[in-house]
Coordinates of C-alpha atoms in Angstrom, one line a residue:
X1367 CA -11.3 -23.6 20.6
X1368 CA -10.7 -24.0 17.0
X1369 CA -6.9 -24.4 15.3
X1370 CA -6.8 -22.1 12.5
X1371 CA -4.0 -21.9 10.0
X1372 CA -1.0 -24.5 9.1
X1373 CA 2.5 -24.8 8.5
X1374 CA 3.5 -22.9 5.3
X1375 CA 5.3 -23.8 2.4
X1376 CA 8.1 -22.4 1.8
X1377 CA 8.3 -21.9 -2.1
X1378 CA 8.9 -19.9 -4.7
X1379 CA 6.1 -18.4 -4.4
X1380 CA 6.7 -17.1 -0.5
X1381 CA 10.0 -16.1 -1.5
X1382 CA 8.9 -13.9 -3.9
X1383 CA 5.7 -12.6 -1.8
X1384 CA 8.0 -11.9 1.1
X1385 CA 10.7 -10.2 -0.7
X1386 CA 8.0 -7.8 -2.0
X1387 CA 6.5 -6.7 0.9
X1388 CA 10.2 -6.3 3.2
X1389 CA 11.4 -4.2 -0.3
X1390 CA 8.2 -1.8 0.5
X1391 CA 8.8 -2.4 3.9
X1392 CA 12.4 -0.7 3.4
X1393 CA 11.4 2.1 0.6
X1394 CA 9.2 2.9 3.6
X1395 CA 11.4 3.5 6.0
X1396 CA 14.2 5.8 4.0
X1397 CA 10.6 8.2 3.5
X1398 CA 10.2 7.8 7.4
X1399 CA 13.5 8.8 8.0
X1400 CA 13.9 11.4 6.0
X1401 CA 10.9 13.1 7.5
X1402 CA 11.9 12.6 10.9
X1403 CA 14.9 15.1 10.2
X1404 CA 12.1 17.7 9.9
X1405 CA 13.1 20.7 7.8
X1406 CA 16.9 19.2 7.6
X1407 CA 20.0 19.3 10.3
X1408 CA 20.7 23.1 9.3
X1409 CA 17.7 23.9 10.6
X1410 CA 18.1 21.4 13.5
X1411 CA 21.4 23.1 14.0
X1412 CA 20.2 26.5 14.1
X1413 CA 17.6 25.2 16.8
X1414 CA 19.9 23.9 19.2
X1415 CA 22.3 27.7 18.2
X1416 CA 19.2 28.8 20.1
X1417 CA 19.5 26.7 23.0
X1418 CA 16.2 24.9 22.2
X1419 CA 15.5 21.1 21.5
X1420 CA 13.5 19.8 18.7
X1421 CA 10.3 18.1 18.7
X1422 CA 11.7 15.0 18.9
X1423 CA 14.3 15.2 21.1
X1424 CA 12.0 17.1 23.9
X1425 CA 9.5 14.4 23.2
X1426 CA 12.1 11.8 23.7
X1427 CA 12.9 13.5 27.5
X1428 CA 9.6 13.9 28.1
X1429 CA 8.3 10.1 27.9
X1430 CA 9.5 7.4 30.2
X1431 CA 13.4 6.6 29.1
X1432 CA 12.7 3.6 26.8
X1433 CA 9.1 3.1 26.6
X1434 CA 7.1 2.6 23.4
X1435 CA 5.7 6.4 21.9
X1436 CA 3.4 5.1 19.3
X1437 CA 3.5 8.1 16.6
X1438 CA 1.1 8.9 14.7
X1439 CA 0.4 10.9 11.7
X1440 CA 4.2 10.4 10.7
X1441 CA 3.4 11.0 6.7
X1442 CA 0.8 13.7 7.0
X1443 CA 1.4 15.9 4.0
X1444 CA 3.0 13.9 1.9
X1445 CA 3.7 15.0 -1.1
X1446 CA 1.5 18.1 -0.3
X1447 CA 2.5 21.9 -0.4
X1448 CA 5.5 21.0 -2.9
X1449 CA 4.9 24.6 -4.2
X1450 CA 6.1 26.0 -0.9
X1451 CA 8.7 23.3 -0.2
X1452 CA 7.1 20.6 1.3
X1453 CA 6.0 19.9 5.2
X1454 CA 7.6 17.3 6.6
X1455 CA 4.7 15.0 8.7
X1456 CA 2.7 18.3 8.8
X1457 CA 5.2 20.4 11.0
X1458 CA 3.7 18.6 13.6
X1459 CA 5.0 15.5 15.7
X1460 CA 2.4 13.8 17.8
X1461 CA 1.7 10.6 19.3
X1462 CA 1.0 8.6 22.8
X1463 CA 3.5 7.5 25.1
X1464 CA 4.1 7.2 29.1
X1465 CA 4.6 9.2 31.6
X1466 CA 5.3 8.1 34.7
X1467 CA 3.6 5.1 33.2
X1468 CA 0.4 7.2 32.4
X1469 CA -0.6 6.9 28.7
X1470 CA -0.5 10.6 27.5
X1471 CA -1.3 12.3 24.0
X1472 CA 1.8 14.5 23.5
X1473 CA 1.9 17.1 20.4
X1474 CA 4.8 19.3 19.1
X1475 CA 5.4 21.4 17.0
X1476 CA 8.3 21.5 14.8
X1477 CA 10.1 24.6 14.4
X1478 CA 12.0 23.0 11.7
X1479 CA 9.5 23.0 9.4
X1480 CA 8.4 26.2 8.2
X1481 CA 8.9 27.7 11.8
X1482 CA 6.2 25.2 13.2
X1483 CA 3.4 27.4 10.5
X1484 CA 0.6 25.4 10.1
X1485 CA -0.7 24.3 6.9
X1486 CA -4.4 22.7 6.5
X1487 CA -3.2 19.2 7.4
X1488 CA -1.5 20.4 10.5
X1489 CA -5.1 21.7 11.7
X1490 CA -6.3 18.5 10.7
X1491 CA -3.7 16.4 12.4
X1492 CA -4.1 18.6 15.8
X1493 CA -7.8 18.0 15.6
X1494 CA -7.1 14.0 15.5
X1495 CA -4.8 14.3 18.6
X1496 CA -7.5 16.0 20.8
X1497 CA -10.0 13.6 19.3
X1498 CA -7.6 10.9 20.5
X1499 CA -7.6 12.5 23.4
X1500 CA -11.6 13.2 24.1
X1501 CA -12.4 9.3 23.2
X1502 CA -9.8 7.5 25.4
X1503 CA -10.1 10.5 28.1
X1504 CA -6.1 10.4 28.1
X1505 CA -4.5 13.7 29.4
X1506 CA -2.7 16.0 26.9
X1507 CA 0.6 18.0 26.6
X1508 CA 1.2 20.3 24.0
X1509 CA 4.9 21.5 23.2
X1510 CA 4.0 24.7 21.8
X1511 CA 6.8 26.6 19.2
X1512 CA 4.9 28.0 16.1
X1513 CA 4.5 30.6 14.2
X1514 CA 0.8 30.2 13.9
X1515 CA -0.8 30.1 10.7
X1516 CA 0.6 29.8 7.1
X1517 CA -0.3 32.9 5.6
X1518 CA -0.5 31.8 2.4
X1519 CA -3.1 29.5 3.0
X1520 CA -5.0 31.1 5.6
X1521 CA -8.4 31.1 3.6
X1522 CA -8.3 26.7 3.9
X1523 CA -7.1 26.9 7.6
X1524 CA -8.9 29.8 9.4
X1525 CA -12.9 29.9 9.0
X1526 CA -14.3 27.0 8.8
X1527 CA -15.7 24.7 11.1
X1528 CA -13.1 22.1 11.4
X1529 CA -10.3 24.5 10.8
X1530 CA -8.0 26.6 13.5
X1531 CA -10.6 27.6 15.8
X1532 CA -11.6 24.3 17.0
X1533 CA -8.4 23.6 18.5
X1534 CA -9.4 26.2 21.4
X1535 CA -13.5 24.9 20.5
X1536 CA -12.1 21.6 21.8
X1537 CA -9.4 23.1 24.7
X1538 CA -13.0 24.1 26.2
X1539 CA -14.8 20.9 26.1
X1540 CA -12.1 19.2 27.1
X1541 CA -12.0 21.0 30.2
X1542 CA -15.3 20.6 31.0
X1543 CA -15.0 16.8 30.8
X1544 CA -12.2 17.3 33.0
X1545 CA -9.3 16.1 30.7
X1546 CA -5.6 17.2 32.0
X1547 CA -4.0 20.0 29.5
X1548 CA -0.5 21.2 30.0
X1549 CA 1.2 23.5 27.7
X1550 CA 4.3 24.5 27.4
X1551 CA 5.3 27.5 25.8
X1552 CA 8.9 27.1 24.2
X1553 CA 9.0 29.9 21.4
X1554 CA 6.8 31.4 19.3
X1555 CA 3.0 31.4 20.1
X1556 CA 1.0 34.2 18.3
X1557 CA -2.3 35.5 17.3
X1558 CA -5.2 32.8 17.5
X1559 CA -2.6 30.5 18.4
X1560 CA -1.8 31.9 21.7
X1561 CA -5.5 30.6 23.3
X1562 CA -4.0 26.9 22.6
X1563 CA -1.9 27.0 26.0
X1564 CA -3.7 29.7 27.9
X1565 CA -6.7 27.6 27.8
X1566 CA -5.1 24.8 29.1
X1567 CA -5.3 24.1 32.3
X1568 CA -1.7 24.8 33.1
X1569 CA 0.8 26.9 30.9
X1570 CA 4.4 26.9 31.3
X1571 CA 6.7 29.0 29.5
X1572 CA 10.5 28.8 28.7
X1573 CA 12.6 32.0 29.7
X1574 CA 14.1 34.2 26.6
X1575 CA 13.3 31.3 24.4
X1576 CA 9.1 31.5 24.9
X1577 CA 6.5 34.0 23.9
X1578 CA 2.8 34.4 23.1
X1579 CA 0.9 37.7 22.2
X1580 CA -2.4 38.3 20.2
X1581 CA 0.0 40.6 18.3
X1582 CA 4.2 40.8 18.0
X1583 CA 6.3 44.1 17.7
X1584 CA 6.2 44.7 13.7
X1585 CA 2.0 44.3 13.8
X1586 CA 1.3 45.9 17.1
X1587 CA 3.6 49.1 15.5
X1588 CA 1.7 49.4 12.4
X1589 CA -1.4 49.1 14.2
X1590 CA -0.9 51.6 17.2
X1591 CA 2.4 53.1 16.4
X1592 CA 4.3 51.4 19.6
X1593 CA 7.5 50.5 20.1
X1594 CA 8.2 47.0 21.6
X1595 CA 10.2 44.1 22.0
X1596 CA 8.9 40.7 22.0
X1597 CA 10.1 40.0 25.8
X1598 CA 7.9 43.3 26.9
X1599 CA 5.2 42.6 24.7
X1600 CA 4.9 38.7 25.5
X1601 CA 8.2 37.1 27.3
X1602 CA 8.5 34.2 30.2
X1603 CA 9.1 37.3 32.9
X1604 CA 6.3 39.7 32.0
X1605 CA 3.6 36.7 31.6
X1606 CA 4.9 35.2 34.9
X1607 CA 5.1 38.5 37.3
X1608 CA 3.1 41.0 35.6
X1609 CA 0.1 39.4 33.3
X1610 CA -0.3 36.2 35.4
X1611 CA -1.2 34.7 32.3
X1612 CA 1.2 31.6 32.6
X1613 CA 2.0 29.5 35.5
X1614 CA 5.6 28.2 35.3
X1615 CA 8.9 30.4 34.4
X1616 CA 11.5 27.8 33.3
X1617 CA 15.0 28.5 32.6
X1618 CA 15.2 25.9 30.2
X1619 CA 13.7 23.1 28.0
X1620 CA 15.1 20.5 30.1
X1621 CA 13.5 21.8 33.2
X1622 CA 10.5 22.5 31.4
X1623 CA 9.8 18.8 30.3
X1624 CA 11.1 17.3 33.6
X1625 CA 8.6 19.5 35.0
X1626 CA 5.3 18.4 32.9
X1627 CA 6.7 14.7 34.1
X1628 CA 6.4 15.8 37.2
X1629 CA 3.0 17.3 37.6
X1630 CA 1.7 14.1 35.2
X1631 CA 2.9 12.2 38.1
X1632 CA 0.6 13.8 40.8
X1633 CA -2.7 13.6 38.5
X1634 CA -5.3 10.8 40.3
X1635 CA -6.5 7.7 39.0
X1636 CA -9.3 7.0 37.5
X1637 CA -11.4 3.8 36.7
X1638 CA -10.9 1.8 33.8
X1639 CA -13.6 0.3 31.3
X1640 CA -12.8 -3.5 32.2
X1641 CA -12.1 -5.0 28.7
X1642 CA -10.6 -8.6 29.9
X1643 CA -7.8 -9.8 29.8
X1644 CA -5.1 -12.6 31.1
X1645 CA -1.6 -14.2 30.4
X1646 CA -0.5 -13.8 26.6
X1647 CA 0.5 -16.2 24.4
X1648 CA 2.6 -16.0 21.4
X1649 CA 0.2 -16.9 18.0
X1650 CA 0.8 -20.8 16.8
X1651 CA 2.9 -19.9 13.8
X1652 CA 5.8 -17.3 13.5
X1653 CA 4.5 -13.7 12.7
X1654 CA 7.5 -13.6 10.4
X1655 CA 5.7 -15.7 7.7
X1656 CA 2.8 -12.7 7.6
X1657 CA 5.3 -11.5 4.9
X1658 CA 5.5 -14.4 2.5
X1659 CA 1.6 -15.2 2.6
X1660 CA 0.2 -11.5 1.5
X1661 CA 0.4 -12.2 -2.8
X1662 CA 2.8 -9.4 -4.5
X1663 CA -0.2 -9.4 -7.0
X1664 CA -3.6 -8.0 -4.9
X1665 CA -5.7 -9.8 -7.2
X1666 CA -4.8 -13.2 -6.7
X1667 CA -6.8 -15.0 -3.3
X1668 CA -5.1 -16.2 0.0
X1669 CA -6.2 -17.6 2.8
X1670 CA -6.7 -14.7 5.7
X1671 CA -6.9 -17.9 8.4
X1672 CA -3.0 -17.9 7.7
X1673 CA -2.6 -14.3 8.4
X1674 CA -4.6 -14.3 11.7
X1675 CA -3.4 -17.8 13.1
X1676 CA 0.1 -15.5 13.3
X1677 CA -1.6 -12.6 15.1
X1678 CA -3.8 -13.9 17.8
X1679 CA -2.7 -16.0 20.6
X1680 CA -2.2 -19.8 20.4
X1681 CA -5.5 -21.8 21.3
X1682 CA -7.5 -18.8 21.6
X1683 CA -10.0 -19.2 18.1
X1684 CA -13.4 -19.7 18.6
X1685 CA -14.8 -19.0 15.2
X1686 CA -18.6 -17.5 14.9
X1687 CA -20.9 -19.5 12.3
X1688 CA -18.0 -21.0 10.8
X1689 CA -20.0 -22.7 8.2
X1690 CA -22.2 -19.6 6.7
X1691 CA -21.1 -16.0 5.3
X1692 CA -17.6 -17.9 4.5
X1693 CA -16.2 -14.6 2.8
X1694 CA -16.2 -13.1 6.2
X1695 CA -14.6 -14.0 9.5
X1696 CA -16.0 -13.4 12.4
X1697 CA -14.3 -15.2 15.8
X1698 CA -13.4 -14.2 19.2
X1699 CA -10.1 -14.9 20.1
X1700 CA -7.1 -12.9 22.4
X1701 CA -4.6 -10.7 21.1
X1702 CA -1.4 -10.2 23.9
X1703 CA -4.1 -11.4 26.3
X1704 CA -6.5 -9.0 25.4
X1705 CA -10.0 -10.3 24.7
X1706 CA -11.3 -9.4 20.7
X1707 CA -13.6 -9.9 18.6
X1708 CA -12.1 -10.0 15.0
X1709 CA -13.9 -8.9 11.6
X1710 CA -11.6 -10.0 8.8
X1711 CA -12.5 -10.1 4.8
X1712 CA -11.6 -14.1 3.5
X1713 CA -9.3 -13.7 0.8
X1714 CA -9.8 -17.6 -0.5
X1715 CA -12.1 -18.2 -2.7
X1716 CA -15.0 -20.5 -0.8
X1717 CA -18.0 -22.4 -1.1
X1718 CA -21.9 -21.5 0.2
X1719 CA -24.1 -23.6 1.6
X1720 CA -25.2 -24.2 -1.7
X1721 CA -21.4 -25.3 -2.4
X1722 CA -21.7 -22.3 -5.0
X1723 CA -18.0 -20.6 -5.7
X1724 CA -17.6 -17.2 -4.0
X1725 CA -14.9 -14.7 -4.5
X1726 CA -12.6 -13.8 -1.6
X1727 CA -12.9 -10.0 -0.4
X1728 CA -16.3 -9.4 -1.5
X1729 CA -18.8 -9.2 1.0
X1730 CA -22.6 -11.4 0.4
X1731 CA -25.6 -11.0 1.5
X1732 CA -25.0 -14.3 4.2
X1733 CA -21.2 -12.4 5.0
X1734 CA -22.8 -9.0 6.1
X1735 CA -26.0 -10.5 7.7
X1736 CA -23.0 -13.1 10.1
X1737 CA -21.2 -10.1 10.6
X1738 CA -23.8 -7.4 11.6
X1739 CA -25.1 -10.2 14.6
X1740 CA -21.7 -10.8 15.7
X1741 CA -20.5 -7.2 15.9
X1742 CA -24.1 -6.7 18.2
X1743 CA -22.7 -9.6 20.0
X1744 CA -19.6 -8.0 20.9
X1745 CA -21.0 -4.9 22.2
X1746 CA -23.2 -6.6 24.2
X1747 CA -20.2 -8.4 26.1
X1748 CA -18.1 -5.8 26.0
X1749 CA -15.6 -7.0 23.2
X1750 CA -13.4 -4.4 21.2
X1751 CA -13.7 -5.0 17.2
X1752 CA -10.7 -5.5 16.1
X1753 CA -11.4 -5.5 11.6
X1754 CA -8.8 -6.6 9.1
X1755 CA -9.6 -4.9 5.5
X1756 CA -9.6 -7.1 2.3
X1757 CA -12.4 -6.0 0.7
X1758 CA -13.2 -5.3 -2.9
X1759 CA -17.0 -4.3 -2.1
X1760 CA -20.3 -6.0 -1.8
X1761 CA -21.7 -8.3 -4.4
X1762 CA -23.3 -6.9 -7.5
X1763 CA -25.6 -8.3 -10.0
X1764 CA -29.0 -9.4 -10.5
X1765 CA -28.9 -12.6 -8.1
X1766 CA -27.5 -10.3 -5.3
X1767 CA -29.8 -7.4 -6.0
X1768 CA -32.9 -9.6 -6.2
X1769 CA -31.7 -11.3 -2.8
X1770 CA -31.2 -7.8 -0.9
X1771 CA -27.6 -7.3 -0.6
X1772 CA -28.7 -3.3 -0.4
X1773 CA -30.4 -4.2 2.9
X1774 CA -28.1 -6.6 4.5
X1775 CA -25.3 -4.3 4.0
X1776 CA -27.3 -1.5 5.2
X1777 CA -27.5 -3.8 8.4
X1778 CA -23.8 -4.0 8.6
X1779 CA -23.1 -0.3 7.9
X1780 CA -25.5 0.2 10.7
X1781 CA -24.4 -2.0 13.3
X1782 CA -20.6 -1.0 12.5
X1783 CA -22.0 3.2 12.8
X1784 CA -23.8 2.5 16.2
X1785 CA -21.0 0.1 17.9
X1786 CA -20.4 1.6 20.8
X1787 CA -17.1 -1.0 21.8
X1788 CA -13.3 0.6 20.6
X1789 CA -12.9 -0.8 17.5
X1790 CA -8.9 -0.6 15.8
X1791 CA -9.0 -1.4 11.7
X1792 CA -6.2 -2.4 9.6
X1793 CA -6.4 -1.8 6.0
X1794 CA -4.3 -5.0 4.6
X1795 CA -5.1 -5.1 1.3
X1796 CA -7.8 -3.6 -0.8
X1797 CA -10.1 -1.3 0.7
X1798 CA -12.7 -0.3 -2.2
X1799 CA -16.3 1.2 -2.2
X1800 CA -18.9 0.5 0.3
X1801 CA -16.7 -2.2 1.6
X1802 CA -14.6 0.2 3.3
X1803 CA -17.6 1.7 5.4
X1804 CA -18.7 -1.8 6.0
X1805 CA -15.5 -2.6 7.6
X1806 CA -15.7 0.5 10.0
X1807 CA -13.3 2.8 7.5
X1808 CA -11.9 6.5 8.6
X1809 CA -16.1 7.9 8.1
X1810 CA -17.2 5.3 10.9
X1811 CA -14.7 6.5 13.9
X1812 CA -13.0 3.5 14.6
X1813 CA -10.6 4.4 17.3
X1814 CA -7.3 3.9 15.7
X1815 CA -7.2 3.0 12.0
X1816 CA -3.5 1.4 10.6
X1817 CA -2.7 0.3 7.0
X1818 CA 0.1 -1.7 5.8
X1819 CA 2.2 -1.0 3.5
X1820 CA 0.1 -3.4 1.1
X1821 CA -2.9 -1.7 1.1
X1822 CA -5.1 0.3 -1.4
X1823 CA -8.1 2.5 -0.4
X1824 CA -10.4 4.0 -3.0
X1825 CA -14.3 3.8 -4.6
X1826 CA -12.9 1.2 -6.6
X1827 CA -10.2 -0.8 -8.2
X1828 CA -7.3 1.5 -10.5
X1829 CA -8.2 -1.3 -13.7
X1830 CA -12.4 -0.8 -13.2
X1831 CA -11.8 2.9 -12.4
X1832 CA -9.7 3.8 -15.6
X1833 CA -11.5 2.0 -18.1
X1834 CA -14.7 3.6 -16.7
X1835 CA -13.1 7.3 -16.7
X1836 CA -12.0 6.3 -19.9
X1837 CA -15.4 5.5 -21.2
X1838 CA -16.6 8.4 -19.9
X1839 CA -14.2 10.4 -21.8
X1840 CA -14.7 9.3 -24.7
X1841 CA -18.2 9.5 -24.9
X1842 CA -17.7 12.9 -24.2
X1843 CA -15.5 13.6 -27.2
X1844 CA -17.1 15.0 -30.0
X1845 CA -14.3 13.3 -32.2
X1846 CA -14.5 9.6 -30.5
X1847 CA -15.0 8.1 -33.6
X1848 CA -11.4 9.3 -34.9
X1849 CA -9.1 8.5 -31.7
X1850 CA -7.0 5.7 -32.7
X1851 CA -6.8 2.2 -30.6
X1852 CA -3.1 3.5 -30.1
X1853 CA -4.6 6.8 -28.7
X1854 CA -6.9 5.3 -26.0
X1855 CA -4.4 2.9 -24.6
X1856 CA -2.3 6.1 -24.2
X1857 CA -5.2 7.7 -22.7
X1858 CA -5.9 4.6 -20.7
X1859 CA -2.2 4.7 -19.1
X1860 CA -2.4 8.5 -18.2
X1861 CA -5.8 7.7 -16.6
X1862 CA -4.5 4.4 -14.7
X1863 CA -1.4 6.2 -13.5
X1864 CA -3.1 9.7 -12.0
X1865 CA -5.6 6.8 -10.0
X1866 CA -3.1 4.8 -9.2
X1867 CA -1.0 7.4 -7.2
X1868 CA -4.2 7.9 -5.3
X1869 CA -4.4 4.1 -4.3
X1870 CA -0.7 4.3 -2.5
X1871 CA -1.1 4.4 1.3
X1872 CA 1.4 7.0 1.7
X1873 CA -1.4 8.7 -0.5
X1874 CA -4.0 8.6 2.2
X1875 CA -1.3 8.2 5.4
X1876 CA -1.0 12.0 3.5
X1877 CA -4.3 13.2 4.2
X1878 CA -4.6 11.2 7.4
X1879 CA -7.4 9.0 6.0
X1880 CA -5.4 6.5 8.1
X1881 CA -3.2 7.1 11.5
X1882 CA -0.2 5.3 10.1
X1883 CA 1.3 2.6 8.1
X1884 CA 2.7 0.5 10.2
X1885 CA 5.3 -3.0 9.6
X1886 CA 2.6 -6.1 9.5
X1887 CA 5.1 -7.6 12.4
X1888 CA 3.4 -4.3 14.8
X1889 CA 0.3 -5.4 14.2
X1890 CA -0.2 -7.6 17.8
X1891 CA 2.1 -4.7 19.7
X1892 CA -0.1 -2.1 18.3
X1893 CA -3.3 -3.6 19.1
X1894 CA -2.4 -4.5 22.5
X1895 CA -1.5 -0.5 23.3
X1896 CA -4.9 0.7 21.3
X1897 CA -6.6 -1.8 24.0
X1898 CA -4.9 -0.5 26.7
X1899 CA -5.4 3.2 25.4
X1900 CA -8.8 2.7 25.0
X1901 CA -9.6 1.1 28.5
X1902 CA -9.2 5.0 29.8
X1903 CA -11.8 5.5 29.0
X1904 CA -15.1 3.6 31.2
X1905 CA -17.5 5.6 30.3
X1906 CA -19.2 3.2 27.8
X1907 CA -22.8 3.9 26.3
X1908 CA -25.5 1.5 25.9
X1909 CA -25.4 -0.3 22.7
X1910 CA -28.7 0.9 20.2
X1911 CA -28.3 0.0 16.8
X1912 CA -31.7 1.9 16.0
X1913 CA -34.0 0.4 13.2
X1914 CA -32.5 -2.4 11.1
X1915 CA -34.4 -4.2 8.8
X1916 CA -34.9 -8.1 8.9

């Protein structure tokens, strides 16, 4: 077993690097805070006037008292719907945690927020959780208060084929591949949104405080010309003694949660997938120092050894082809005791074989043909892939061009598509172009995908990007050959910022192009859980890669 990494110096340098990344570590968490207030603490007041909890509070109950619920989807919306005030994560809370020490995918809605509407993210977000779900075969409980679909936006939510209707799409499969749903109905639950819980396998509904009807008392008067109130129409007493359409009456939230825990409790067991693992150790170095060896400046090189000698456990390195493709890792190695088989972009710049200088974070011919064989390793013995995202792209130019770097990454890409192990990425740093695919980005289903708060995902760089867009422009322009050099560096600067706001995580945490951005320090507790999630789940295929090319 190898020893990776070394003691670090403590510098200027580090100082400065560390301060950087704790300063965006704490801008972060004033964002997180404020959207875990929801739609504010009137509207949190006016929630409990009702006598009802919020999301977070009746997830709280619901969980084991102090276990880990690892949320996800915390920033979806961002900075989205600002014409209609904003979403907070989505109006939607949703995450995994225990119950009765049973991992569990628990969504909510938040009333809070817009009356739990959903907008298109919402749909989007609900469609991860089930996914979640589906691919870790992990029971699921909905917390169901909504007022179904924002209106406003119905024509980007309603028709399409990942849009509202494959929530109850999926409700079905998931049935037949006998996954657990429980629902519990506590308030609103109309229209198309009233299948959620009845197609669940069990609904429960809160007295005075629940409904669900196709249609409520103002629609179903215009349509028919009756008269009725929302208890007749759809209420906890009607559903439970007259329709039979739900299951539970509860006088309460409290009782309603403690009874979901209490039906989780009685579900069977079921066989794992038998990913190994034994005693863990703590990593070599301090995980605190992952903060001072990440540069505050993305283009300058470090050496990714450092980062993951203070991630996996002491004496557990054995490096793959140590000597060859040096601008990617490859190595098995244990993370909390977990066995893993890491794929991490080499930020340093190296020597070849030839002892010809390569750039860290871009991927070479000799990288992506290491890395395709060792990811068909790991799914051979049953190894998650665990990949750690540095990457700038694969090498251009005529020398890699004329020595196939089109087909070795298309072996990559391949192998990466057709793994058939969990694999968990972490975006780290840069995350540009074909490089992103390569390292099994959001397009290549990785089970769980995390950034930090240091990375950057687009086609390419913000500098390369603007000067291209600018070029572009002015070609374009009929008057090119009168725009000042003043004029294009103000052109140049509009450009660069507009990309740039696309490169910030909280940009694609937004759109949910990543499940969260999570603290660097997480990183081993996180992985550790997505392991445990994922070993739900036995029912692993045969690996195929299909036809790569030699």
């Amino acid at each position: 077993m190898a020893k990776i990494g070394t003691q670090i110096q403590k510098d200027i340098n580090f100082n400065r690097n560390e301060d950087f990344l704790k300063n965006l570590l704490r801008k972060l968490k004033v964002k997180a805070e404020a959207i875990k207030l929801g739609g504010g603490q009137e509207a949190i007041e006016k929630q409990h006037k009702r006598g009802k909890l919020t999301a977070r509070e009746r997830i709280a109950k619901l969980i084991d008292p102090g276990s880990y619920f690892m949320e996800l989807g915390l920033f979806a919306a961002y900075g989205m719907y600002e014409e209609y005030g904003g979403a907070p994560a989505s109006g939607t809370i949703f995450g995994i945690g225990k119950i009765h020490n049973r991992d569990v995918v628990i969504v909510a809605n938040d009333a809070t927020v817009k009356a739990g509407a959903w907008f298109p993210i919402t749909c989007k977000k609900n469609l991860r959780a089930q996914e979640i779900s589906i691919e870790n075969r992990l029971p699921i409980v909905y917390l169901v208060d909504s007022a179904g679909v924002f209106l406003p936006m119905q024509d980007e939510i309603f028709p399409d084929k990942e849009h509202f209707g494959r929530i109850f799409r999926n409700n079905a499969i998931m049935s037949s591949m006998g996954i657990t749903q429980i629902a519990a109905i506590m308030g609103p639950c109309v229209a198309g949104g009233a299948y959620l819980p009845i197609m669940s396998d069990e609904a429960l509904i809160v007295d005075k405080t629940g409904s669900v009807f196709l249609a409520g008392p103002y629609l179903v008067k215009a349509a028919i010309g009756e008269d009725a109130d929302i208890e007749e129409l759809g209420g906890a007493t009607m559903h439970c003694e007259i329709s039979g359409v739900t299951d539970y009456k509860m006088p309460n939230d409290e009782v309603c949660l403690e009874t979901i825990r209490n039906i989780i409790s009685k579900l069977g067991s079921k066989p794992k997938a038998g990913f190994d693992r034994i005693e863990p150790k703590f990593p070599e170095f301090d995980p605190q120092e992952i903060y001072g060896i990440i540069p505050d400046d993305r283009t300058k090189p470090f050496d990714t050894y450092q980062l993951l000698a203070r991630i996996v456990d002491a004496g557990s390195f054995d490096e793959y082809k140590a000597g060859y493709g040096k601008t990617i890792i490859t190595a098995y190695a244990r993370i909390d005791g977990w066995a893993v088989g890491i794929v991490a972009n080499q930020r340093a710049i190296v020597k070849n074989k030839k002892g010809e200088m390569q750039f860290g974070g871009v991927i070479y011919s000799d990288s992506a043909d290491k890395a395709t064989r060792f990811i068909m390793n790991c799914n051979q013995k049953l190894i998650p892939l665990i990949f750690f995202q540095d990457v700038t792209g694969f090498m251009v130019g005529t020398r890699a061009e004329q020595g196939g770097i089109i087909k070795d990454g298309a072996k990559m890409v391949n192998a990466v598509a057709n793994s058939v192990v969990p694999k968990i990425t972490f975006i780290i740093g840069n995350s540009y172009g074909a490089g992103n695919y390569a390292m099994c980005g959001k397009a290549y289903d990785p089970r769980f995908i995390f950034a930090w708060p240091t990375a950057q995902i687009a086609v390419m760089g913000g500098k390369q990007a603007s000067e291209t867009l600018l070029s572009i422009r002015l070609q374009s322009s009929s008057k090119k050959e009168q725009i000042s050099e003043e004029d294009k560096q103000k052109l140049l600067s509009e450009i660069q910022n507009r990309y740039n706001s696309q490169l910030d995580p909280l940009y694609a945490a937004a759109r949910l192009w990543v499940d969260e951005i999570v603290d660097p320090l997480d990183t081993r507790k996180i992985i550790s859980y997505c392991i445990e999630i994922a070993a739900n789940n036995p029912e692993i295929p045969r690996f195929n890669p299909g036809v790569i090319q030699t």
